[in-house]
Amino acid sequence: MIKPFALFLLFILSLPFSGMADRNIVPAPLQTVPGKEKAGFNFTPATRIVTVAPGLASEAGELQRMVLHRTGMEIPVTEGKPLKKAAIHLVLSDDIEGEEGYRLEVDAKNITITGKTAAGIYYGIQTLDQLLIGDGGGDLKQHLAAVKIVDRPRFGYRAIMLDPARHFIPLEDIKRYIVQMAKFKFNVLHLHLSDDQGWRIEIKKYPLLTEVGSKRKETDGDRKPHEGFYTQAQMKELIAYAAERHIEIVPEIDVPGHSVSAIAAYPWLTCLNPVEVRTTAGVSKDLLCAGNEKVYEFYADVLDELCVLFPASKFHLGGDEAPLDHWKQCEKCQALMKAKGFDREQQLMSYFFNRMNEVLVKHGKTPLFWYELDVPDYPANTVTYAWRWGLTPQVIERSRELGCKVICAPGEYAYFDYPQWAGDFPEVNWGMPVTPLRKVYEFDPGYGLPREQQAHIIGVEATLWGECIKNMDRAFYMTFPRALALAEAGWSTMENRGWDSFRQRMLPLLCDLMRDGVNFRVPYECVEK
Ligand code: TNX
């Protein structure tokens, strides 16, 4: 263990730091005006946190823990009027631009974090935390140079997807992941809760979904059974844990493909043959039957329970990789097509999505779909995901024509299950494209389009598909440092970011991940000239 650690320190020392005030802030803030070192703020036993508005107790608690961690000082929180000196003020104000925007001011007397909302204040605290990390050396820091930072995100939806369907992820591990996401100002954790290889959320009306669907005999021939699911009570706890960190959990139930685990539990859900929970990766031809009214009733019940459980306004219905072979052979599907006057199975797909969406609409939710260019219609209120390699510009344009919002999660930049370097983990790499840190950094979610042609892009997402992610160490390793690059794509404007500055800014933050026991890939290639 000593060797990689020593190498990493050498690597860090070999890079000159820029000396800028925001040298270790990731994602890069909109505006930074550095002040004088001497005119800075000293943390002393007299320092106080003052919330200048009600409703900020959670943020004040976060700040208190952070100050203790970084400075070693336990400082009290009070609510009331601003103090003349020695205070860290948390202020709500409408003069801040953007729902998640903030202003952070450090001078010799006080530190003031102003947000339009509690979320903005939370992000100001995360930036303050990164300033206190300093040069990465790990010493407690009790002085901050004067600075004024004005910041707000480019996109309102900044997500990472975890896939506990392929390999179950214990609740406590997801919490550790959420803690790290929050530091880089991600605000959505998308959970892929069902797939061919497992159903992971308790549905009270259909207990077999978890009794049968959450278990598989083995994985890729390893002869070891695999299982796991979240109870609704556990999920509630996770949702609250994430919400404290201004992260919303967006659930996904993938239909009508990637549904083998549900079909294994209730075989009548499919068109042709019964199946067992899938034990290998890949795409299955066993779809939910679109011609059976009972399937719609079943999913209406499932979605009813989940729409109540998850407070998020968005719900992901998957919709990817659904080969139509069985629908072509299925009497019920064919009869429905005839009755509706459809001549292509893709039209049945649109019909299926609309039926599912009716349930979401009843709950006031917006559907999200992995966009497939051959599906003729999506529900009008759909938010599309651009994901397939090379097709994002087309999906952005099509979504604009349809009047749909779009989230960019392109295969070229945002697939965190792809290896970060050639030959990395060859035992789990079945020919996935290599996606190094620098490639992720080059991601511009607006694809350089004119402003009006990208106005409907609402965000970015990294997808950590789980076929090869067997534990949290691997999940962290695949996520970091690439998530820092993606965070910057989601938060910072293109004019405000650049590779040379990024690779320096990230280094102290990598040291900090290491101190937190978070696994990551050391990006050695960054020292190459
Ligand atoms: C494609 S991306 C899938 C997933 C796989 C992933 C592996 C998408 C919408 N579907 O089911 O896990 O590739 O990279």
Coordinates of C-alpha atoms and ligand atoms in Angstrom, one line a residue:
M1 CA 0.0 0.0 0.0
I2 CA 2.9 2.3 0.7
K3 CA 4.1 2.3 -2.8
P4 CA 1.1 3.8 -4.6
F5 CA 0.6 6.3 -1.8
A6 CA 4.2 7.5 -2.1
L7 CA 3.9 7.7 -5.9
F8 CA 0.8 9.7 -5.5
L9 CA 2.4 12.2 -3.2
L10 CA 5.4 12.5 -5.6
F11 CA 2.9 13.0 -8.4
I12 CA 1.2 15.8 -6.6
L13 CA 4.4 17.5 -5.7
S14 CA 5.5 17.4 -9.3
L15 CA 2.7 19.7 -10.4
P16 CA 3.0 23.4 -9.6
F17 CA 0.0 24.9 -8.0
S18 CA -1.4 28.0 -9.7
G19 CA -1.6 30.1 -6.5
M20 CA -5.1 31.3 -7.5
A21 CA -7.7 31.6 -4.8
D22 CA -9.9 29.0 -6.4
R23 CA -7.0 26.6 -7.0
N24 CA -8.8 23.7 -5.5
I25 CA -12.4 24.5 -6.2
V26 CA -14.2 21.9 -8.3
P27 CA -16.5 22.5 -10.0
A28 CA -15.0 25.9 -11.0
P29 CA -17.0 28.8 -9.7
L30 CA -18.4 31.5 -12.0
Q31 CA -16.5 34.4 -10.5
T32 CA -13.7 34.6 -8.0
V33 CA -12.2 37.8 -6.8
P34 CA -9.2 37.1 -4.6
G35 CA -8.4 39.5 -1.8
K36 CA -5.2 39.9 0.3
E37 CA -3.9 37.0 2.3
K38 CA -3.4 39.3 5.3
A39 CA -6.9 40.6 5.0
G40 CA -8.2 37.1 5.6
F41 CA -10.3 35.5 8.2
N42 CA -8.9 33.7 11.3
F43 CA -10.8 30.9 12.9
T44 CA -10.5 31.3 16.7
P45 CA -12.4 30.0 19.7
A46 CA -14.5 33.1 19.5
T47 CA -15.8 32.2 16.0
R48 CA -19.6 31.8 15.8
I49 CA -22.0 30.5 13.1
V50 CA -25.0 32.8 12.8
T51 CA -28.0 31.8 10.8
V52 CA -29.6 35.1 9.8
A53 CA -32.9 33.4 8.7
P54 CA -34.9 30.6 10.1
G55 CA -34.9 27.1 8.5
L56 CA -31.2 26.8 8.1
A57 CA -30.5 24.5 11.0
S58 CA -29.4 21.6 8.8
E59 CA -27.0 23.8 6.8
A60 CA -25.6 25.3 10.0
G61 CA -25.0 21.7 11.3
E62 CA -23.2 20.8 8.2
L63 CA -21.0 23.9 8.5
Q64 CA -20.3 23.2 12.1
R65 CA -19.1 19.6 11.4
M66 CA -17.1 20.9 8.5
V67 CA -15.3 23.6 10.5
L68 CA -14.5 21.1 13.2
H69 CA -13.1 18.7 10.6
R70 CA -11.0 21.3 8.9
T71 CA -9.9 23.6 11.7
G72 CA -10.2 21.4 14.8
M73 CA -12.5 24.0 16.4
E74 CA -15.9 23.4 17.8
I75 CA -17.9 26.5 17.2
P76 CA -21.5 27.2 18.3
V77 CA -24.5 28.1 16.2
T78 CA -26.8 30.9 17.0
E79 CA -29.7 32.4 15.1
G80 CA -30.3 36.2 14.8
K81 CA -28.7 39.4 13.6
P82 CA -25.3 39.5 11.9
L83 CA -22.3 40.1 14.2
K84 CA -19.7 42.8 13.7
K85 CA -16.9 40.2 13.6
A86 CA -15.8 36.6 14.1
A87 CA -18.9 35.2 12.6
I88 CA -19.8 32.9 9.7
H89 CA -23.1 34.2 8.5
L90 CA -25.7 32.2 6.6
V91 CA -28.0 34.5 4.9
L92 CA -31.0 34.0 2.6
S93 CA -31.5 36.8 0.0
D94 CA -33.4 37.2 -3.2
D95 CA -30.6 39.2 -4.8
I96 CA -28.8 36.0 -5.5
E97 CA -29.2 34.8 -9.1
G98 CA -30.3 31.2 -9.6
E99 CA -32.1 28.8 -7.2
E100 CA -28.9 27.1 -6.4
G101 CA -26.7 30.2 -6.6
Y102 CA -24.6 31.6 -3.7
R103 CA -22.1 34.3 -2.8
L104 CA -19.2 33.6 -0.5
E105 CA -17.4 36.5 1.0
V106 CA -14.3 36.1 3.3
D107 CA -12.7 39.1 4.9
A108 CA -10.8 39.9 8.1
K109 CA -14.0 40.3 10.1
N110 CA -16.5 37.7 8.9
I111 CA -17.4 35.0 6.4
T112 CA -20.8 35.4 4.8
I113 CA -22.5 32.8 2.7
T114 CA -25.6 34.2 1.0
G115 CA -28.0 32.0 -1.0
K116 CA -31.4 32.5 -2.5
T117 CA -32.3 29.1 -1.1
A118 CA -30.9 26.7 1.5
A119 CA -29.5 24.7 -1.4
G120 CA -27.4 27.7 -2.5
I121 CA -26.1 28.2 1.1
Y122 CA -25.3 24.4 1.1
Y123 CA -23.2 24.9 -2.0
G124 CA -21.5 27.9 -0.5
I125 CA -20.5 25.7 2.4
Q126 CA -19.1 23.1 0.1
T127 CA -16.9 25.7 -1.6
L128 CA -15.8 27.0 1.8
D129 CA -14.9 23.4 2.7
Q130 CA -12.7 23.1 -0.4
L131 CA -11.0 26.4 0.4
L132 CA -10.1 25.0 3.8
I133 CA -8.7 21.8 2.3
G134 CA -5.9 24.2 1.2
D135 CA -3.0 22.6 -0.6
G136 CA -3.9 19.0 0.2
G137 CA -1.2 18.6 2.8
G138 CA -3.8 17.6 5.4
D139 CA -2.9 20.1 8.2
L140 CA -5.7 21.9 10.0
K141 CA -6.1 25.3 8.4
Q142 CA -7.3 28.1 10.6
H143 CA -6.7 31.1 8.2
L144 CA -8.4 31.9 4.9
A145 CA -7.3 34.6 2.5
A146 CA -9.9 37.2 1.7
V147 CA -12.0 36.3 -1.3
K148 CA -15.3 36.9 -2.9
I149 CA -16.9 34.1 -4.9
V150 CA -20.2 34.5 -6.9
D151 CA -21.4 31.2 -8.2
R152 CA -24.3 29.4 -9.7
P153 CA -24.7 26.2 -11.8
R154 CA -25.0 26.0 -15.6
F155 CA -27.5 23.1 -15.3
G156 CA -30.2 22.4 -12.7
Y157 CA -29.9 18.6 -13.0
R158 CA -26.5 17.1 -12.1
A159 CA -26.8 13.4 -11.6
I160 CA -25.0 10.2 -11.1
M161 CA -26.7 6.8 -11.6
L162 CA -26.0 3.8 -9.5
D163 CA -27.1 0.4 -10.6
P164 CA -27.9 -1.9 -7.6
A165 CA -29.9 -4.1 -9.9
R166 CA -26.8 -5.7 -11.4
H167 CA -25.0 -5.9 -8.1
F168 CA -26.9 -5.0 -4.9
I169 CA -25.4 -2.1 -3.0
P170 CA -25.9 -2.0 0.7
L171 CA -27.7 1.1 2.0
E172 CA -24.7 2.3 4.1
D173 CA -22.5 2.2 1.0
I174 CA -25.0 4.4 -0.9
K175 CA -24.8 6.8 1.9
R176 CA -21.0 7.0 1.7
Y177 CA -21.5 7.6 -2.0
I178 CA -24.0 10.4 -1.4
V179 CA -21.6 12.2 1.0
Q180 CA -19.0 12.3 -1.8
M181 CA -21.5 13.4 -4.5
A182 CA -22.6 16.3 -2.4
K183 CA -19.0 17.7 -2.1
F184 CA -19.0 18.2 -5.9
K185 CA -22.4 19.8 -6.0
F186 CA -24.3 16.9 -7.6
N187 CA -28.0 17.1 -6.8
V188 CA -29.5 13.9 -8.2
L189 CA -28.8 10.3 -7.4
H190 CA -30.6 8.2 -10.0
L191 CA -31.1 4.6 -8.8
H192 CA -31.6 1.9 -11.4
L193 CA -33.8 -0.3 -9.2
S194 CA -34.8 -3.0 -11.6
D195 CA -33.2 -5.0 -14.4
D196 CA -33.0 -8.5 -15.8
Q197 CA -30.5 -9.5 -13.0
G198 CA -32.5 -8.2 -10.0
W199 CA -35.5 -6.3 -8.6
R200 CA -34.4 -4.2 -5.6
I201 CA -37.3 -2.4 -4.1
E202 CA -40.0 -3.8 -1.9
I203 CA -43.5 -3.6 -3.4
K204 CA -46.1 -4.4 -0.7
K205 CA -48.8 -5.6 -3.1
Y206 CA -46.5 -8.0 -5.0
P207 CA -44.1 -9.6 -2.5
L208 CA -42.7 -12.1 -5.0
L209 CA -41.0 -9.2 -6.8
T210 CA -38.4 -9.2 -4.1
E211 CA -38.9 -12.8 -2.7
V212 CA -38.1 -14.2 -6.2
G213 CA -36.9 -11.3 -8.3
S214 CA -34.2 -10.0 -5.9
K215 CA -32.3 -13.3 -6.0
R216 CA -30.3 -15.0 -8.7
K217 CA -28.5 -18.3 -8.7
E218 CA -25.1 -17.0 -9.7
T219 CA -23.3 -14.3 -11.7
D220 CA -21.4 -15.2 -14.9
G221 CA -21.0 -18.8 -13.8
D222 CA -19.4 -18.0 -10.4
R223 CA -21.9 -20.5 -8.7
K224 CA -22.4 -17.9 -5.9
P225 CA -26.0 -16.8 -5.2
H226 CA -26.6 -13.1 -5.2
E227 CA -29.4 -11.2 -3.6
G228 CA -30.6 -8.0 -1.9
F229 CA -33.3 -5.4 -1.9
Y230 CA -34.3 -2.2 -0.1
T231 CA -37.5 -2.2 2.1
Q232 CA -39.6 0.9 1.6
A233 CA -38.7 2.0 5.2
Q234 CA -35.0 1.8 4.3
M235 CA -35.6 3.7 1.1
K236 CA -37.3 6.5 3.0
E237 CA -34.3 6.7 5.3
L238 CA -32.0 7.0 2.3
I239 CA -34.2 9.6 0.6
A240 CA -34.1 11.7 3.8
Y241 CA -30.3 11.2 4.1
A242 CA -29.8 12.4 0.5
A243 CA -32.3 15.3 1.0
E244 CA -30.2 16.7 3.9
R245 CA -27.4 17.0 1.4
H246 CA -29.6 18.6 -1.3
I247 CA -29.6 15.4 -3.4
E248 CA -32.9 14.1 -4.8
I249 CA -33.3 10.4 -5.4
V250 CA -34.8 9.7 -8.8
P251 CA -36.0 6.0 -9.1
E252 CA -36.0 3.9 -12.2
I253 CA -38.1 0.9 -13.0
D254 CA -37.0 -0.2 -16.5
V255 CA -39.9 -1.3 -18.9
P256 CA -40.8 -3.1 -21.1
G257 CA -37.3 -4.6 -21.6
H258 CA -34.7 -5.3 -18.9
S259 CA -37.6 -6.8 -16.9
V260 CA -36.6 -10.4 -16.5
S261 CA -36.5 -10.2 -12.7
A262 CA -40.2 -9.1 -12.6
I263 CA -41.1 -11.8 -15.1
A264 CA -39.3 -14.5 -13.1
A265 CA -41.5 -13.5 -10.1
Y266 CA -44.8 -13.2 -12.1
P267 CA -44.4 -15.2 -15.3
W268 CA -47.7 -14.1 -16.8
L269 CA -46.1 -10.6 -17.2
T270 CA -44.3 -11.7 -20.4
C271 CA -45.5 -12.8 -23.9
L272 CA -44.0 -16.3 -24.3
N273 CA -42.0 -18.4 -21.9
P274 CA -41.3 -18.2 -18.2
V275 CA -37.7 -17.3 -17.3
E276 CA -35.4 -17.2 -14.3
V277 CA -33.6 -14.1 -12.9
R278 CA -30.8 -13.5 -15.4
T279 CA -27.3 -14.5 -14.4
T280 CA -25.3 -12.9 -17.2
A281 CA -25.0 -9.4 -18.6
G282 CA -26.6 -8.5 -22.0
V283 CA -29.9 -7.7 -23.6
S284 CA -32.9 -10.1 -23.2
K285 CA -35.7 -10.7 -25.7
D286 CA -38.2 -11.4 -22.9
L287 CA -40.3 -8.2 -22.6
L288 CA -43.3 -7.3 -20.6
C289 CA -46.4 -8.2 -22.7
A290 CA -47.9 -5.0 -24.2
G291 CA -51.1 -6.8 -25.2
N292 CA -52.1 -8.0 -21.8
E293 CA -54.3 -5.5 -19.8
K294 CA -53.2 -7.3 -16.5
V295 CA -49.6 -6.1 -17.1
Y296 CA -50.8 -2.4 -17.1
E297 CA -52.8 -3.0 -13.9
F298 CA -49.8 -4.6 -12.3
Y299 CA -47.5 -1.8 -13.2
A300 CA -50.0 0.8 -12.2
D301 CA -50.0 -0.7 -8.7
V302 CA -46.2 -0.8 -8.6
L303 CA -45.9 2.8 -9.8
D304 CA -48.6 3.9 -7.4
E305 CA -46.5 2.6 -4.4
L306 CA -43.3 4.1 -5.8
C307 CA -44.7 7.5 -6.7
V308 CA -45.8 7.8 -3.0
L309 CA -42.5 6.6 -1.7
F310 CA -40.2 8.8 -3.8
P311 CA -41.0 12.5 -3.4
A312 CA -39.0 13.4 -6.6
S313 CA -41.1 15.0 -9.4
K314 CA -39.3 12.8 -12.0
F315 CA -39.6 9.1 -12.5
H316 CA -37.4 7.0 -14.9
L317 CA -39.2 4.4 -16.9
G318 CA -36.1 3.0 -18.7
G319 CA -37.4 2.1 -22.1
D320 CA -34.0 1.1 -23.5
E321 CA -32.9 -2.0 -25.4
A322 CA -36.2 -3.8 -25.9
P323 CA -35.9 -6.1 -28.9
L324 CA -39.3 -6.6 -30.6
D325 CA -39.0 -10.3 -31.6
H326 CA -41.4 -11.6 -29.0
W327 CA -44.0 -8.9 -29.5
K328 CA -44.0 -10.0 -33.2
Q329 CA -44.7 -13.6 -32.2
C330 CA -47.2 -12.8 -29.4
E331 CA -51.0 -13.2 -30.2
K332 CA -52.0 -10.7 -27.6
C333 CA -49.6 -8.0 -28.8
Q334 CA -50.6 -8.6 -32.4
A335 CA -54.3 -8.5 -31.5
L336 CA -53.8 -5.1 -29.7
M337 CA -51.9 -3.8 -32.7
K338 CA -54.7 -4.8 -35.0
A339 CA -57.3 -3.2 -32.8
K340 CA -55.3 0.1 -32.6
G341 CA -54.5 0.0 -36.3
F342 CA -50.7 -0.1 -35.7
D343 CA -48.5 -1.6 -38.5
R344 CA -45.2 -1.5 -36.6
E345 CA -44.3 -2.9 -33.2
Q346 CA -42.5 0.5 -32.4
Q347 CA -46.0 2.0 -32.3
L348 CA -46.9 -0.5 -29.6
M349 CA -43.8 0.7 -27.7
S350 CA -45.2 4.3 -27.8
Y351 CA -48.6 3.0 -26.7
F352 CA -46.9 1.1 -23.8
F353 CA -45.0 4.2 -22.7
N354 CA -48.2 6.3 -22.8
R355 CA -50.0 3.8 -20.6
M356 CA -47.3 3.8 -18.0
N357 CA -47.1 7.6 -18.1
E358 CA -50.8 7.9 -17.4
V359 CA -50.0 6.6 -13.9
L360 CA -47.2 9.1 -13.4
V361 CA -49.3 12.0 -14.6
K362 CA -51.9 11.0 -12.0
H363 CA -49.2 11.5 -9.4
G364 CA -48.0 14.7 -10.9
K365 CA -44.7 13.2 -12.1
T366 CA -42.6 13.6 -15.2
P367 CA -41.4 10.5 -17.1
L368 CA -37.8 10.1 -18.0
F369 CA -36.8 7.7 -20.8
W370 CA -33.5 6.4 -22.3
Y371 CA -34.3 7.8 -25.7
E372 CA -34.4 5.4 -28.7
L373 CA -34.5 7.1 -32.1
D374 CA -36.7 4.3 -33.5
V375 CA -39.6 4.8 -31.1
P376 CA -42.0 7.0 -33.0
D377 CA -43.6 8.9 -30.1
Y378 CA -42.9 9.6 -26.5
P379 CA -45.4 11.1 -24.0
A380 CA -45.4 14.9 -24.5
N381 CA -44.1 15.7 -21.0
T382 CA -41.1 13.3 -21.4
V383 CA -37.6 14.3 -20.4
T384 CA -35.3 12.3 -22.8
Y385 CA -31.9 10.9 -22.0
A386 CA -29.3 11.1 -24.7
W387 CA -27.1 8.0 -24.1
R388 CA -26.2 6.0 -27.2
W389 CA -22.7 6.5 -28.4
G390 CA -22.5 9.1 -31.1
L391 CA -26.2 9.9 -31.2
T392 CA -26.4 12.8 -28.6
P393 CA -26.5 15.7 -31.2
Q394 CA -29.4 13.9 -33.0
V395 CA -31.3 13.3 -29.7
I396 CA -30.7 16.9 -28.6
E397 CA -32.2 18.1 -31.9
R398 CA -35.1 15.6 -32.0
S399 CA -36.0 16.5 -28.4
R400 CA -36.0 20.2 -29.3
E401 CA -38.4 19.5 -32.2
L402 CA -40.6 17.5 -29.9
G403 CA -40.5 20.2 -27.2
C404 CA -38.9 17.8 -24.7
K405 CA -36.3 18.6 -22.2
V406 CA -33.1 16.5 -22.5
I407 CA -30.5 15.2 -20.1
C408 CA -27.1 14.4 -21.6
A409 CA -25.5 11.1 -20.5
P410 CA -23.6 10.2 -23.6
G411 CA -21.6 7.0 -24.0
E412 CA -18.6 8.9 -25.2
Y413 CA -18.1 10.9 -22.0
A414 CA -20.4 9.7 -19.2
Y415 CA -20.3 5.9 -18.9
F416 CA -18.4 5.3 -15.7
D417 CA -18.6 1.6 -16.1
Y418 CA -16.1 2.0 -19.0
P419 CA -12.5 1.6 -18.0
Q420 CA -10.5 4.7 -17.3
W421 CA -7.3 3.4 -18.9
A422 CA -6.5 0.7 -21.5
G423 CA -6.0 -2.7 -19.7
D424 CA -7.5 -1.5 -16.4
F425 CA -9.4 -4.4 -14.9
P426 CA -9.2 -6.6 -18.0
E427 CA -11.1 -9.3 -16.1
V428 CA -14.3 -7.3 -16.3
N429 CA -13.8 -5.5 -19.5
W430 CA -15.6 -7.1 -22.4
G431 CA -14.5 -4.6 -25.0
M432 CA -15.9 -1.4 -23.5
P433 CA -14.4 1.8 -24.9
V434 CA -11.7 3.4 -22.7
T435 CA -12.9 6.7 -21.2
P436 CA -10.1 8.5 -19.5
L437 CA -10.4 11.4 -17.2
R438 CA -9.4 13.9 -19.9
K439 CA -12.1 12.6 -22.3
V440 CA -14.8 13.1 -19.6
Y441 CA -13.4 16.6 -19.0
E442 CA -13.8 17.4 -22.7
F443 CA -17.6 16.8 -22.4
D444 CA -19.6 19.9 -23.3
P445 CA -23.3 19.1 -22.6
G446 CA -24.3 21.8 -25.0
Y447 CA -22.2 20.3 -27.8
G448 CA -21.2 23.8 -28.9
L449 CA -24.7 24.5 -30.2
P450 CA -26.1 28.0 -30.4
R451 CA -27.8 29.1 -27.2
E452 CA -31.3 28.7 -28.5
Q453 CA -30.6 25.2 -29.7
Q454 CA -29.4 24.1 -26.3
A455 CA -31.9 25.9 -24.1
H456 CA -33.9 22.6 -23.5
I457 CA -30.9 20.8 -22.1
I458 CA -31.5 20.6 -18.4
G459 CA -28.6 18.6 -17.2
V460 CA -25.9 15.9 -17.2
E461 CA -25.6 12.4 -15.8
A462 CA -22.8 9.9 -15.3
T463 CA -24.0 6.3 -15.5
L464 CA -22.2 3.7 -13.4
W465 CA -23.8 0.5 -14.9
G466 CA -23.2 -2.3 -12.4
E467 CA -22.5 -5.5 -14.3
C468 CA -18.8 -5.2 -13.2
I469 CA -19.3 -3.2 -10.0
K470 CA -19.2 -5.8 -7.3
N471 CA -18.6 -3.5 -4.3
M472 CA -18.3 0.1 -3.2
D473 CA -14.5 0.2 -3.5
R474 CA -14.9 -0.6 -7.2
A475 CA -17.8 1.9 -7.5
F476 CA -15.6 4.7 -6.0
Y477 CA -12.7 3.7 -8.2
M478 CA -14.7 3.9 -11.4
T479 CA -16.3 7.2 -10.2
F480 CA -13.3 9.2 -9.1
P481 CA -11.7 11.3 -10.3
R482 CA -14.0 11.2 -13.4
A483 CA -16.9 12.5 -11.3
L484 CA -15.0 15.7 -10.7
A485 CA -14.7 16.3 -14.5
L486 CA -18.4 15.5 -14.9
A487 CA -19.4 17.8 -12.0
E488 CA -17.6 20.6 -13.8
A489 CA -19.4 19.8 -17.1
G490 CA -22.7 20.1 -15.1
W491 CA -21.9 23.2 -13.0
S492 CA -19.3 25.4 -14.7
T493 CA -19.6 27.4 -18.0
M494 CA -17.3 26.4 -20.8
E495 CA -15.6 29.8 -20.7
N496 CA -14.8 29.2 -17.0
R497 CA -13.1 25.8 -17.3
G498 CA -10.0 24.4 -18.8
W499 CA -8.0 21.2 -18.5
D500 CA -4.8 22.7 -17.2
S501 CA -6.5 24.5 -14.4
F502 CA -8.7 21.5 -13.6
R503 CA -5.9 19.0 -13.3
Q504 CA -4.3 21.2 -10.7
R505 CA -7.4 22.1 -8.9
M506 CA -8.4 18.5 -8.5
L507 CA -5.2 17.3 -6.8
P508 CA -5.8 18.5 -3.2
L509 CA -9.3 17.2 -3.5
L510 CA -8.0 13.7 -4.4
C511 CA -5.8 13.9 -1.3
D512 CA -9.0 14.6 0.6
L513 CA -10.8 11.6 -0.9
M514 CA -7.9 9.5 0.2
R515 CA -8.2 10.8 3.7
D516 CA -11.9 9.9 3.6
G517 CA -11.1 6.3 2.7
V518 CA -12.5 6.8 -0.8
N519 CA -10.9 4.7 -3.5
F520 CA -10.0 6.4 -6.8
R521 CA -7.8 5.9 -9.8
V522 CA -4.6 8.0 -9.6
P523 CA -4.6 9.9 -12.9
Y524 CA -0.8 9.4 -13.6
E525 CA -1.2 10.4 -17.2
C526 CA -1.9 14.0 -16.1
V527 CA 1.8 14.6 -15.6
E528 CA 2.6 13.6 -19.2
K529 CA 3.6 16.7 -21.2
Ligands
TNX1 C1 -26.4 -0.3 -22.0 S1 -27.1 2.5 -21.3 C2 -27.5 -0.3 -21.1 C3 -27.3 -0.9 -19.8 C4 -26.0 -1.6 -19.6 C5 -24.9 -0.7 -20.2 C6 -23.5 -1.3 -20.1 C7 -28.5 1.8 -21.2 C8 -29.7 2.7 -21.2 N1 -28.6 0.5 -21.3 O1 -28.4 -1.8 -19.6 O2 -25.7 -1.8 -18.3 O3 -25.2 -0.5 -21.6 O4 -22.6 -0.3 -20.4

